[in-house]
CSV table of C-alpha atoms in Angstrom, one decimal:
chain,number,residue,atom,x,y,z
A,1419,UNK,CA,-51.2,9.9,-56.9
A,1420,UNK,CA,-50.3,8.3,-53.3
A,1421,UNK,CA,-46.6,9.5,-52.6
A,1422,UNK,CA,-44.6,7.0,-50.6
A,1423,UNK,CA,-42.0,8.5,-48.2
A,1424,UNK,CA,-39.0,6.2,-46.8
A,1425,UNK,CA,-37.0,6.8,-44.0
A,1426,UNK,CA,-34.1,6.8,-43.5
A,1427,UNK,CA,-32.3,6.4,-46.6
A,1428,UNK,CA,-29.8,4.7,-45.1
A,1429,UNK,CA,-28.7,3.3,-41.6
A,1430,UNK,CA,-25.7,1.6,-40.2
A,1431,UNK,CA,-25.6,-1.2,-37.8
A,1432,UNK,CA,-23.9,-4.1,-35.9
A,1433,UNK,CA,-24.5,-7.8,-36.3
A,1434,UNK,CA,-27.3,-8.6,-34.0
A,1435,UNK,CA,-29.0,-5.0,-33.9
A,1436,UNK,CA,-32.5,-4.3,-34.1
A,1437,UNK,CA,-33.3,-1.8,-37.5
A,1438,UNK,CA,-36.4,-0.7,-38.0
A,1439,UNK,CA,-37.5,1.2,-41.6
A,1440,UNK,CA,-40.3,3.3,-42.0
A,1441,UNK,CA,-42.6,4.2,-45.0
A,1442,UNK,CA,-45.8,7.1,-44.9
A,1443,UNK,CA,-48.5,7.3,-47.3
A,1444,UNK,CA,-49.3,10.6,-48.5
A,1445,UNK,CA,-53.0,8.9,-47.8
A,1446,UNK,CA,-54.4,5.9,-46.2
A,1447,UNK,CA,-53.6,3.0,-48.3
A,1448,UNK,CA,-55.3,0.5,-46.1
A,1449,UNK,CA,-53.0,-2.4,-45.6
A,1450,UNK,CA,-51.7,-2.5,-49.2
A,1451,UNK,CA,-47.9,-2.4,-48.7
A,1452,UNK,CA,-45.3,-4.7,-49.4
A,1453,UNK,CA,-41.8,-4.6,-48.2
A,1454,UNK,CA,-38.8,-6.0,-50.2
A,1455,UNK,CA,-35.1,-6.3,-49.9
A,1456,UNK,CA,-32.5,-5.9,-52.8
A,1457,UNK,CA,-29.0,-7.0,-53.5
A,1458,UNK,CA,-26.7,-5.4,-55.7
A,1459,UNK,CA,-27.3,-6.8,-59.4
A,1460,UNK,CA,-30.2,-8.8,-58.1
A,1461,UNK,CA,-34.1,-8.4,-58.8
A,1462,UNK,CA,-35.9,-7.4,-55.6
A,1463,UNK,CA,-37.6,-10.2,-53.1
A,1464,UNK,CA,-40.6,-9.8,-51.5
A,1465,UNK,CA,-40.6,-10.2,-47.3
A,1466,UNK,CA,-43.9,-8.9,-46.2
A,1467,UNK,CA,-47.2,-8.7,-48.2
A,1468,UNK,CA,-50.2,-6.7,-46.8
A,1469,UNK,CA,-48.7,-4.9,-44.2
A,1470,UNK,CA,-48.1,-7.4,-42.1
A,1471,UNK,CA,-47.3,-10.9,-43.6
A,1472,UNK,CA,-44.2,-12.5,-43.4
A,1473,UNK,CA,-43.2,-14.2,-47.1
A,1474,UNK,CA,-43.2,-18.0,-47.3
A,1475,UNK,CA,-39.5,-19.0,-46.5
A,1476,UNK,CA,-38.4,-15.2,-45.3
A,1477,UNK,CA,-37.0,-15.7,-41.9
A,1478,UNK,CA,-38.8,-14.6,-38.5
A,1479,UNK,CA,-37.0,-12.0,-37.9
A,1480,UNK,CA,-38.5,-9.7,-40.3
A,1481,UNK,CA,-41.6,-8.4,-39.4
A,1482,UNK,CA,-44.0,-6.0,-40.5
A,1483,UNK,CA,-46.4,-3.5,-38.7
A,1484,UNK,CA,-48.8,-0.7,-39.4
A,1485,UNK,CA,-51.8,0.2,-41.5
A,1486,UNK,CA,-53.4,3.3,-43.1
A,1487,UNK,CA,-50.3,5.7,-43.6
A,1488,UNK,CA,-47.8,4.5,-41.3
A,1489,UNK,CA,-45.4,1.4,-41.9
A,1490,UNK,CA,-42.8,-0.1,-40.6
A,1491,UNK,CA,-40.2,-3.0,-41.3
A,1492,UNK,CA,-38.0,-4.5,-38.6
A,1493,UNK,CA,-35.5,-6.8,-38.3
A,1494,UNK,CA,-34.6,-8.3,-35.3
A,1495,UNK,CA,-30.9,-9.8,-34.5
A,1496,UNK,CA,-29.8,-8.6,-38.4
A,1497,UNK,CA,-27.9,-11.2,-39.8
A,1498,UNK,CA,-24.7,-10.6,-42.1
A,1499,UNK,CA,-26.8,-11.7,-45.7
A,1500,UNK,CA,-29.5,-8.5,-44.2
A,1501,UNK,CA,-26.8,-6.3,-45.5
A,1502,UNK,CA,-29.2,-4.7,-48.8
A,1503,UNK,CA,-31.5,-2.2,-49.5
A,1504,UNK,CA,-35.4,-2.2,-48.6
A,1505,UNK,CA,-38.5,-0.3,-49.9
A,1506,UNK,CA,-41.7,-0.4,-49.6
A,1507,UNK,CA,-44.4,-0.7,-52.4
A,1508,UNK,CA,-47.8,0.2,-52.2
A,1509,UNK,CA,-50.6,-1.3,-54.4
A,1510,UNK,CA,-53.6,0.3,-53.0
A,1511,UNK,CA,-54.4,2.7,-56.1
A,1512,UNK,CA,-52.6,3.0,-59.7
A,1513,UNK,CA,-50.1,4.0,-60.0
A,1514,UNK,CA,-48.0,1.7,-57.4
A,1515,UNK,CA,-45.5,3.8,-55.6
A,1516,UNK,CA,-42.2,3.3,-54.2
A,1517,UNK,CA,-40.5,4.3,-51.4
A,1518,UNK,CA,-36.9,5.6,-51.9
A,1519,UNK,CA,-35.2,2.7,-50.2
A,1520,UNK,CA,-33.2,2.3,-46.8
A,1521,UNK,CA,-29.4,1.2,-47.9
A,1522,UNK,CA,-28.3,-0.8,-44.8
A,1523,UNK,CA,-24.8,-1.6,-44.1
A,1524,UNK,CA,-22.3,-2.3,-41.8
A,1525,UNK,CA,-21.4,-0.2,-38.6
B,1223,UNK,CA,-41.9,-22.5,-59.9
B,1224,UNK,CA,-42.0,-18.8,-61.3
B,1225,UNK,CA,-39.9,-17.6,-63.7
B,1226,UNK,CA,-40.0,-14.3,-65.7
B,1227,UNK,CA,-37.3,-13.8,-68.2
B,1228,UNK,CA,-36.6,-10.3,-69.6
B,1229,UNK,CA,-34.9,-9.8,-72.9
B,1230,UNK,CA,-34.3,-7.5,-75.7
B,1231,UNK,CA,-32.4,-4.8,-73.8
B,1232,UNK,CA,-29.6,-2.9,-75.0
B,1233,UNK,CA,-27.8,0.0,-76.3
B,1234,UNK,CA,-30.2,3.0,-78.6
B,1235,UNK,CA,-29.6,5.5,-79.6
B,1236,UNK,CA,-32.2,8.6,-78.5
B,1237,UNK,CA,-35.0,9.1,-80.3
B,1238,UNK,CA,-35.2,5.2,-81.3
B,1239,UNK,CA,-37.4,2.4,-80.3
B,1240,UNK,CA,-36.8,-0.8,-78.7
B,1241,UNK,CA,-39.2,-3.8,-77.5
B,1242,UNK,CA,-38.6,-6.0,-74.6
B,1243,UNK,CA,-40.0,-9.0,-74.1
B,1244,UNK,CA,-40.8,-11.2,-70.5
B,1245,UNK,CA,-40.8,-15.3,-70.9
B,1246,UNK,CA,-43.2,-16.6,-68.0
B,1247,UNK,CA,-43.4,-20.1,-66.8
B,1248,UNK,CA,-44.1,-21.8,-64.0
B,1249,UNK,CA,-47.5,-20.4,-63.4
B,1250,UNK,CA,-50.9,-20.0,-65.1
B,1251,UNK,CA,-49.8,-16.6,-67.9
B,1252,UNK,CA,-52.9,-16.0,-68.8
B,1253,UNK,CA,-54.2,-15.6,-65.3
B,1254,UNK,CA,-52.2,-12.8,-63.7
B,1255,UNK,CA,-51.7,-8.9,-64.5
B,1256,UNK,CA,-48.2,-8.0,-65.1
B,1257,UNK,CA,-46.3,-5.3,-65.0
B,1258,UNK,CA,-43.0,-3.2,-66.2
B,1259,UNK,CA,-41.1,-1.1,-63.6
B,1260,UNK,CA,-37.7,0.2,-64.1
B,1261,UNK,CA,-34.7,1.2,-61.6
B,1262,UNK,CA,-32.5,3.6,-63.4
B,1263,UNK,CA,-28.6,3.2,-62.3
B,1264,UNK,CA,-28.2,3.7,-58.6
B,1265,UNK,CA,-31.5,4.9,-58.3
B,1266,UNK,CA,-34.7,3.6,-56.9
B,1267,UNK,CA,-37.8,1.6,-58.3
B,1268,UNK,CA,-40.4,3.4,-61.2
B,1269,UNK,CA,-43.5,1.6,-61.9
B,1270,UNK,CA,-44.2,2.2,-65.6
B,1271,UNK,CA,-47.2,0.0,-66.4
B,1272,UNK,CA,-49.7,-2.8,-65.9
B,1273,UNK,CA,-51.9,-5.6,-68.4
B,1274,UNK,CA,-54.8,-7.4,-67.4
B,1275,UNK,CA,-54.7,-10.7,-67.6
B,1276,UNK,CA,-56.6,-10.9,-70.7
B,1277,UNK,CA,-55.2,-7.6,-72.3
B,1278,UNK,CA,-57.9,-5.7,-72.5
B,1279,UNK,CA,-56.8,-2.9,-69.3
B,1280,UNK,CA,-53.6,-1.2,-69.9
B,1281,UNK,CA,-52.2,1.5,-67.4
B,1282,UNK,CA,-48.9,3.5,-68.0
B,1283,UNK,CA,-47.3,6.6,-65.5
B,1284,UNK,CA,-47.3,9.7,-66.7
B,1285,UNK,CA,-43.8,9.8,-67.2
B,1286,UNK,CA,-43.7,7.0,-70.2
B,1287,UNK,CA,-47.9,7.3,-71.6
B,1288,UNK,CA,-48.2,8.1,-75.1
B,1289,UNK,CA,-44.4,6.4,-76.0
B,1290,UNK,CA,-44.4,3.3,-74.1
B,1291,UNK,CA,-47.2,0.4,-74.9
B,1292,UNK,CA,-47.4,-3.0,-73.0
B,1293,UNK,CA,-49.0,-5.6,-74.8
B,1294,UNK,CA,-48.9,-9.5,-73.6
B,1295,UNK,CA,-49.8,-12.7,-76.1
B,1296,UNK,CA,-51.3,-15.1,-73.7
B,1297,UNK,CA,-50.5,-18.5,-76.2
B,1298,UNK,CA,-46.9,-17.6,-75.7
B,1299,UNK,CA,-46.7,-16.5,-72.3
B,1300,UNK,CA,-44.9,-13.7,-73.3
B,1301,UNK,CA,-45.1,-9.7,-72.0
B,1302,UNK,CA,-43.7,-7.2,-74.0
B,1303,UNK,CA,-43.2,-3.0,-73.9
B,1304,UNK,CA,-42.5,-1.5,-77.4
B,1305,UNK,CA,-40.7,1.7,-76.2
B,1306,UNK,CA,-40.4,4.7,-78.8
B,1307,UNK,CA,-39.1,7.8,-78.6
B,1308,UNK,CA,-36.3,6.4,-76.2
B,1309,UNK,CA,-34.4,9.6,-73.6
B,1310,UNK,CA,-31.4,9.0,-71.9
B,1311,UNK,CA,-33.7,8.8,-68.8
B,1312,UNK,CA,-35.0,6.2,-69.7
B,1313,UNK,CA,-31.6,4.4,-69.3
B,1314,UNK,CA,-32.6,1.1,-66.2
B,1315,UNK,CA,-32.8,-1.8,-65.7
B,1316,UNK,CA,-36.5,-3.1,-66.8
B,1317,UNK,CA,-38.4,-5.4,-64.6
B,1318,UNK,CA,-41.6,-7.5,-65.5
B,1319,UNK,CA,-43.5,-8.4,-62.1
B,1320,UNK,CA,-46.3,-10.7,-61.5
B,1321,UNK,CA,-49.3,-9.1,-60.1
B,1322,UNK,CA,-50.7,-10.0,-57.1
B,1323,UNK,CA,-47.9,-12.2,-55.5
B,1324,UNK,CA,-45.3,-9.6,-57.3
B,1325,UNK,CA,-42.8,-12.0,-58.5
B,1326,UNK,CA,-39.9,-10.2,-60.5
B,1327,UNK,CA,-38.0,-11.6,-63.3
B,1328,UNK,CA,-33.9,-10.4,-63.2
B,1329,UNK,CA,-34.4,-7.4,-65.5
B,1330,UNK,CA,-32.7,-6.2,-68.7
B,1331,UNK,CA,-30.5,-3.4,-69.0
B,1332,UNK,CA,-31.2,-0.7,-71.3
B,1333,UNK,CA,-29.0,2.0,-72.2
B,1334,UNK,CA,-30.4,5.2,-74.5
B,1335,UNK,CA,-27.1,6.7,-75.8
B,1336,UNK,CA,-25.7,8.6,-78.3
């Protein structure tokens, strides 16, 4: 099975920072990743599909990068509603795999 | 636009069984895989299983093959998971997903207690 591993598990930051969240594939997985952001009590939403594709109506300031093993979510000029938790998901093989989540909050 | 509406969740006791069911509409059912994945409290996201579209693939993780089944009826655009055998780990919230586009429905809580 393809192990996903997140990092970090959680960060702090201002207002108008730059974050950026990583996910590695225990093997190459291609460009099948998805990254998603959760509120409390709230079923997950998908930002980026394949890697790199932002989500019809999910702001420009998310972006995605990266393909094989190495993946990363960033978020330019965070907003105050960026304040959630994100994971990756990849799809490449069954089973799907998780990442553990980045918890992001304020500074 | 799409909606996938969990139900059937609740408090069990262990050992029992339970079935949950998933409402789709908004989108062709009978057309997409779907899948179950679970987030226990405060902890992160489990994939538990996948359908075919027409029901005739079924996947399950290790962690829930042999006790967990997913089934779908495509003329009621309706998921389900029969879950037997229920642990207290198995205590989450349960999730059906769309697959390709991975749309999630709001979940339903589950609770295995004595």
């Amino acid at each position: 099975d393809i192990q996903m591993t997140q990092s970090p598990s959680s960060l702090s930051a201002f207002v108008g920072d730059r974050v950026t969240i990583t996910c590695r594939a225990s093997q190459g997985i291609g460009n099948d990743l998805g990254w998603y952001q959760q509120k409390p009590g709230k079923a997950p939403k998908r930002l980026i599909y394949l890697a790199s594709s932002l989500q019809s109506g999910v702001p420009s300031r998310f972006s995605g990068s990266g393909s094989g093993t190495e993946f990363t979510l960033t978020i330019n000029s965070l907003q105050p509603e960026d304040f959630a938790t994100y994971f990756c998901l990849h799809h490449n093989t069954y089973p799907p795999a998780f990442g553990q989540g980045t918890k992001v909050d304020f500074k | 636009q799409v909606q996938l509406v969990e139900s059937g969740g609740g408090v069990v006791q262990p050992g029992r069984s339970l079935r949950l069911s998933c409402a789709a509409s908004g989108f062709t059912f009978r057309a997409y895989a779907i899948h179950w994945v679970r987030q226990a409290p405060g902890k992160g996201l489990e994939w538990l299983a996948v359908i075919s579209f027409d029901g005739t693939e079924k996947k399950y993780a290790d962690s829930v093959k042999g006790r967990f089944t997913i089934s779908r009826d495509n003329s009621k655009d309706t998921l389900y998971l029969q879950m037997n055998s229920l642990r207290p780990e198995d205590t989450a919230v349960y999730y059906c997903v769309r697959g390709s586009s991975w749309d999630w429905g709001q979940g339903t809580l589950v609770t295995v207690s004595s």
